[in-house]
Amino acid sequence: MYSRYAAKLCASLLIVVLSACGGHQPAVMNDEVLNQNGITNGDTAETLYKNQCLSCHGADLEGTRSGSNLQHIGSTMSEEQITAIITNGKGGMPAFGRRLSESEIQSLAKWLSEHH
């Protein structure tokens, strides 16, 4: 009886942990729809960051135990380098190339590259 309970508890905890770091959110709307709705690409990138990156990189890009500080990432990496890391992952960071659309990745990389 106890082992069944423990197994169920472990399985539930595993699901919670795996879903905490970057679950997939709906794809970003194209620029025309964004402009019609008064949303800018910057707003979209911040929303993407909050939905996909915040749990590992912190609310203010300050980094956490599981993610690097991104507050000045634009000073050390180009937009293209940031795009490659978001797409393919690096070190402990998972690849988001299959979770995010190309335009979402580009929007997020552009926004991050502006942080100096």
XYZ file of N, CA and C in Angstrom:
348
model
N 0.825 -1.188 0.000
C 0.000 0.000 0.000
C 0.870 1.253 0.000
N 1.859 1.274 0.900
C 2.737 2.435 1.005
C 3.515 2.657 -0.287
N 3.990 1.604 -0.923
C 4.787 1.753 -2.144
C 3.951 2.303 -3.296
N 2.671 1.942 -3.354
C 1.785 2.521 -4.384
C 1.637 4.019 -4.185
N 1.416 4.409 -2.949
C 1.276 5.836 -2.625
C 2.557 6.585 -2.964
N 3.682 6.035 -2.596
C 4.975 6.667 -2.874
C 5.210 6.782 -4.369
N 4.866 5.756 -5.129
C 5.040 5.786 -6.582
C 4.157 6.857 -7.213
N 2.927 6.953 -6.767
C 2.018 7.978 -7.297
C 2.511 9.377 -6.946
N 2.992 9.540 -5.724
C 3.516 10.836 -5.304
C 4.730 11.221 -6.138
N 5.647 10.289 -6.347
C 6.838 10.560 -7.165
C 6.464 10.914 -8.603
N 5.515 10.176 -9.165
C 5.076 10.458 -10.535
C 4.457 11.854 -10.623
N 3.647 12.224 -9.645
C 3.031 13.554 -9.641
C 4.074 14.652 -9.523
N 5.043 14.455 -8.643
C 6.106 15.451 -8.491
C 6.928 15.584 -9.765
N 7.208 14.485 -10.421
C 7.962 14.519 -11.669
C 7.212 15.323 -12.735
N 5.927 15.132 -12.830
C 5.122 15.882 -13.803
C 5.170 17.373 -13.497
N 5.040 17.739 -12.243
C 5.082 19.153 -11.857
C 6.437 19.759 -12.187
N 7.516 19.064 -11.856
C 8.860 19.577 -12.108
C 9.106 19.737 -13.602
N 8.741 18.744 -14.388
C 8.975 18.821 -15.830
C 8.142 19.899 -16.505
N 6.976 20.176 -15.984
C 6.128 21.194 -16.617
C 6.495 22.606 -16.173
N 7.296 22.752 -15.138
C 7.614 24.079 -14.601
C 8.566 24.875 -15.468
N 9.388 24.233 -16.234
C 10.415 24.940 -16.989
C 10.073 24.992 -18.467
N 9.259 25.972 -18.861
C 9.061 26.246 -20.271
C 8.038 25.414 -20.995
N 6.830 25.300 -20.503
C 5.778 24.637 -21.252
C 5.457 25.425 -22.502
N 4.905 24.779 -23.517
C 4.639 25.469 -24.780
C 3.422 26.367 -24.656
N 3.558 27.542 -25.150
C 2.481 28.516 -25.189
C 2.071 28.706 -26.650
N 0.905 29.281 -26.897
C 0.493 29.502 -28.279
C 1.519 30.312 -29.060
N 1.614 30.058 -30.347
C 2.576 30.757 -31.203
C 2.265 32.242 -31.257
N 3.285 33.044 -31.480
C 3.142 34.485 -31.598
C 2.363 34.805 -32.865
N 1.497 35.791 -32.776
C 0.754 36.230 -33.942
C 1.679 36.970 -34.895
N 1.315 37.004 -36.171
C 2.159 37.727 -37.122
C 2.094 39.229 -36.850
N 3.041 39.977 -37.445
C 3.168 41.405 -37.154
C 1.895 42.189 -37.442
N 1.172 41.839 -38.512
C -0.048 42.561 -38.861
C -1.087 42.414 -37.749
N -1.301 41.199 -37.267
C -2.259 40.966 -36.195
C -1.787 41.634 -34.911
N -0.489 41.564 -34.632
C 0.054 42.227 -33.447
C -0.230 43.719 -33.482
N 0.036 44.364 -34.619
C -0.176 45.805 -34.738
C -1.649 46.163 -34.624
N -2.537 45.344 -35.185
C -3.970 45.605 -35.092
C -4.452 45.536 -33.646
N -3.824 44.688 -32.858
C -4.226 44.532 -31.469
C -3.448 45.432 -30.519
N -2.593 46.307 -31.065
C -1.838 47.230 -30.231
C -0.723 46.567 -29.443
N -0.290 45.400 -29.885
C 0.785 44.688 -29.208
C 2.048 44.858 -30.030
N 3.151 45.181 -29.384
C 4.415 45.309 -30.100
C 5.221 44.026 -29.963
N 6.222 43.865 -30.812
C 7.084 42.697 -30.704
C 7.790 42.668 -29.360
N 8.109 43.845 -28.797
C 8.712 43.903 -27.473
C 7.790 43.317 -26.414
N 6.498 43.669 -26.494
C 5.519 43.104 -25.568
C 5.466 41.582 -25.729
N 5.490 41.135 -26.967
C 5.433 39.712 -27.238
C 6.660 39.018 -26.673
N 7.830 39.594 -26.861
C 9.060 38.996 -26.352
C 9.024 38.925 -24.821
N 8.547 39.975 -24.192
C 8.456 39.952 -22.729
C 7.479 38.883 -22.263
N 6.377 38.732 -22.970
C 5.400 37.695 -22.642
C 6.011 36.316 -22.834
N 6.724 36.141 -23.935
C 7.411 34.868 -24.172
C 8.398 34.584 -23.050
N 9.166 35.598 -22.677
C 10.135 35.438 -21.596
C 9.425 34.994 -20.317
N 8.346 35.671 -19.981
C 7.613 35.337 -18.758
C 7.069 33.912 -18.804
N 6.607 33.483 -19.970
C 6.011 32.157 -20.107
C 7.033 31.038 -20.255
N 8.179 31.327 -20.843
C 9.124 30.276 -21.193
C 10.433 30.312 -20.411
N 10.861 31.475 -19.947
C 12.229 31.635 -19.441
C 12.316 32.044 -17.978
N 11.297 32.709 -17.487
C 11.317 33.297 -16.152
C 11.634 32.283 -15.063
N 11.114 31.087 -15.147
C 11.323 30.115 -14.073
C 12.791 29.749 -13.908
N 13.575 29.852 -14.961
C 15.008 29.532 -14.880
C 15.901 30.775 -14.836
N 15.475 31.865 -15.464
C 16.334 33.047 -15.572
C 15.882 34.219 -14.695
N 14.786 34.069 -13.955
C 14.354 35.082 -13.005
C 13.488 36.183 -13.593
N 12.718 36.818 -12.735
C 11.774 37.863 -13.144
C 12.462 39.080 -13.742
N 13.657 39.378 -13.267
C 14.398 40.541 -13.752
C 15.640 40.143 -14.544
N 15.599 38.942 -15.136
C 16.721 38.394 -15.908
C 17.961 38.181 -15.047
N 17.799 38.154 -13.715
C 18.934 38.091 -12.796
C 19.552 36.704 -12.685
N 18.898 35.696 -13.232
C 19.407 34.336 -13.144
C 18.952 33.663 -11.857
N 19.010 32.350 -11.853
C 18.660 31.542 -10.684
C 19.675 30.413 -10.591
N 19.445 29.503 -9.699
C 20.334 28.346 -9.576
C 20.367 27.537 -10.878
N 19.283 27.557 -11.618
C 19.213 26.736 -12.829
C 19.390 27.514 -14.131
N 19.507 28.826 -14.072
C 19.646 29.620 -15.292
C 20.561 30.813 -15.133
N 21.236 31.168 -16.197
C 22.208 32.264 -16.212
C 21.549 33.633 -16.074
N 22.318 34.599 -15.598
C 21.926 35.992 -15.567
C 21.919 36.512 -17.011
N 20.818 37.134 -17.414
C 20.684 37.655 -18.781
C 20.568 39.173 -18.820
N 20.796 39.839 -17.696
C 20.587 41.284 -17.616
C 21.434 42.070 -18.608
N 22.616 41.585 -18.955
C 23.499 42.304 -19.877
C 23.922 41.411 -21.042
N 23.076 40.477 -21.407
C 23.413 39.482 -22.433
C 23.741 40.141 -23.778
N 23.105 41.266 -24.083
C 23.367 41.965 -25.338
C 24.776 42.538 -25.430
N 25.452 42.692 -24.304
C 26.834 43.179 -24.288
C 27.835 42.080 -24.602
N 27.420 40.844 -24.400
C 28.361 39.729 -24.569
C 28.030 38.817 -25.741
N 26.795 38.890 -26.240
C 26.389 38.020 -27.350
C 25.598 38.807 -28.378
N 25.741 38.388 -29.624
C 24.956 38.996 -30.704
C 23.561 38.365 -30.729
N 22.674 39.003 -31.434
C 21.324 38.473 -31.601
C 21.382 37.074 -32.225
N 22.284 36.874 -33.175
C 22.421 35.573 -33.841
C 22.894 34.498 -32.857
N 23.825 34.850 -31.977
C 24.302 33.891 -30.976
C 23.186 33.521 -29.996
N 22.427 34.524 -29.595
C 21.299 34.276 -28.685
C 20.271 33.391 -29.363
N 19.983 33.671 -30.632
C 19.044 32.856 -31.406
C 19.492 31.400 -31.435
N 20.773 31.173 -31.686
C 21.308 29.802 -31.760
C 21.150 29.079 -30.428
N 21.393 29.768 -29.327
C 21.272 29.129 -28.013
C 19.818 28.817 -27.683
N 18.921 29.756 -27.970
C 17.499 29.500 -27.721
C 17.040 28.309 -28.567
N 17.449 28.276 -29.815
C 17.019 27.226 -30.736
C 17.590 25.863 -30.368
N 18.897 25.814 -30.121
C 19.591 24.533 -29.959
C 19.907 24.157 -28.519
N 19.766 25.108 -27.598
C 20.146 24.863 -26.214
C 21.659 24.950 -26.060
N 22.111 24.927 -24.808
C 23.546 24.963 -24.533
C 23.743 24.652 -23.054
N 24.683 23.788 -22.751
C 24.911 23.419 -21.358
C 23.642 22.848 -20.754
N 23.177 23.440 -19.671
C 21.965 22.973 -19.004
C 20.675 23.518 -19.597
N 20.787 24.437 -20.547
C 19.576 25.017 -21.143
C 19.033 24.103 -22.233
N 17.735 23.794 -22.160
C 17.148 22.945 -23.200
C 16.957 23.710 -24.504
N 16.876 22.979 -25.594
C 16.594 23.565 -26.902
C 15.109 23.927 -26.984
N 14.829 25.103 -27.516
C 13.443 25.534 -27.695
C 13.042 25.564 -29.163
N 13.892 25.030 -30.047
C 13.622 25.029 -31.477
C 12.353 24.309 -31.880
N 11.926 23.350 -31.083
C 10.684 22.618 -31.381
C 9.513 23.107 -30.547
N 9.784 23.905 -29.534
C 8.720 24.425 -28.668
C 8.208 25.771 -29.130
N 9.099 26.575 -29.716
C 8.747 27.930 -30.147
C 8.862 28.036 -31.656
N 8.066 28.911 -32.237
C 8.158 29.156 -33.677
C 9.416 29.975 -33.961
N 9.804 30.002 -35.216
C 10.977 30.790 -35.611
C 10.785 32.267 -35.270
N 9.584 32.782 -35.503
C 9.341 34.204 -35.205
C 9.358 34.466 -33.698
N 8.913 33.516 -32.895
C 8.982 33.681 -31.440
C 10.441 33.726 -30.987
N 11.243 32.814 -31.520
C 12.663 32.770 -31.164
C 13.351 34.060 -31.586
N 13.069 34.537 -32.795
C 13.692 35.774 -33.279
C 13.272 36.972 -32.433
N 12.004 37.025 -32.068
C 11.504 38.121 -31.245
C 12.182 38.114 -29.875
N 12.279 36.956 -29.273
C 12.913 36.827 -27.967
C 14.402 37.152 -28.040
N 15.091 36.668 -29.068
C 16.528 36.940 -29.232
C 16.776 38.430 -29.450
N 15.942 39.075 -30.252
C 16.101 40.518 -30.494
C 15.926 41.281 -29.192
N 14.888 40.960 -28.447
C 14.609 41.623 -27.170
C 15.758 41.426 -26.190
N 16.245 40.203 -26.073
C 17.362 39.929 -25.160
C 18.640 40.642 -25.595
N 18.864 40.726 -26.917
C 20.088 41.371 -27.412
C 20.119 42.862 -27.118
N 18.973 43.436 -26.799
C 18.892 44.864 -26.476
C 19.186 45.140 -25.004
N 19.433 44.091 -24.220
C 19.784 44.249 -22.806
C 21.291 44.344 -22.665
N 21.760 45.568 -22.435
C 23.199 45.831 -22.317
C 23.584 46.162 -20.904
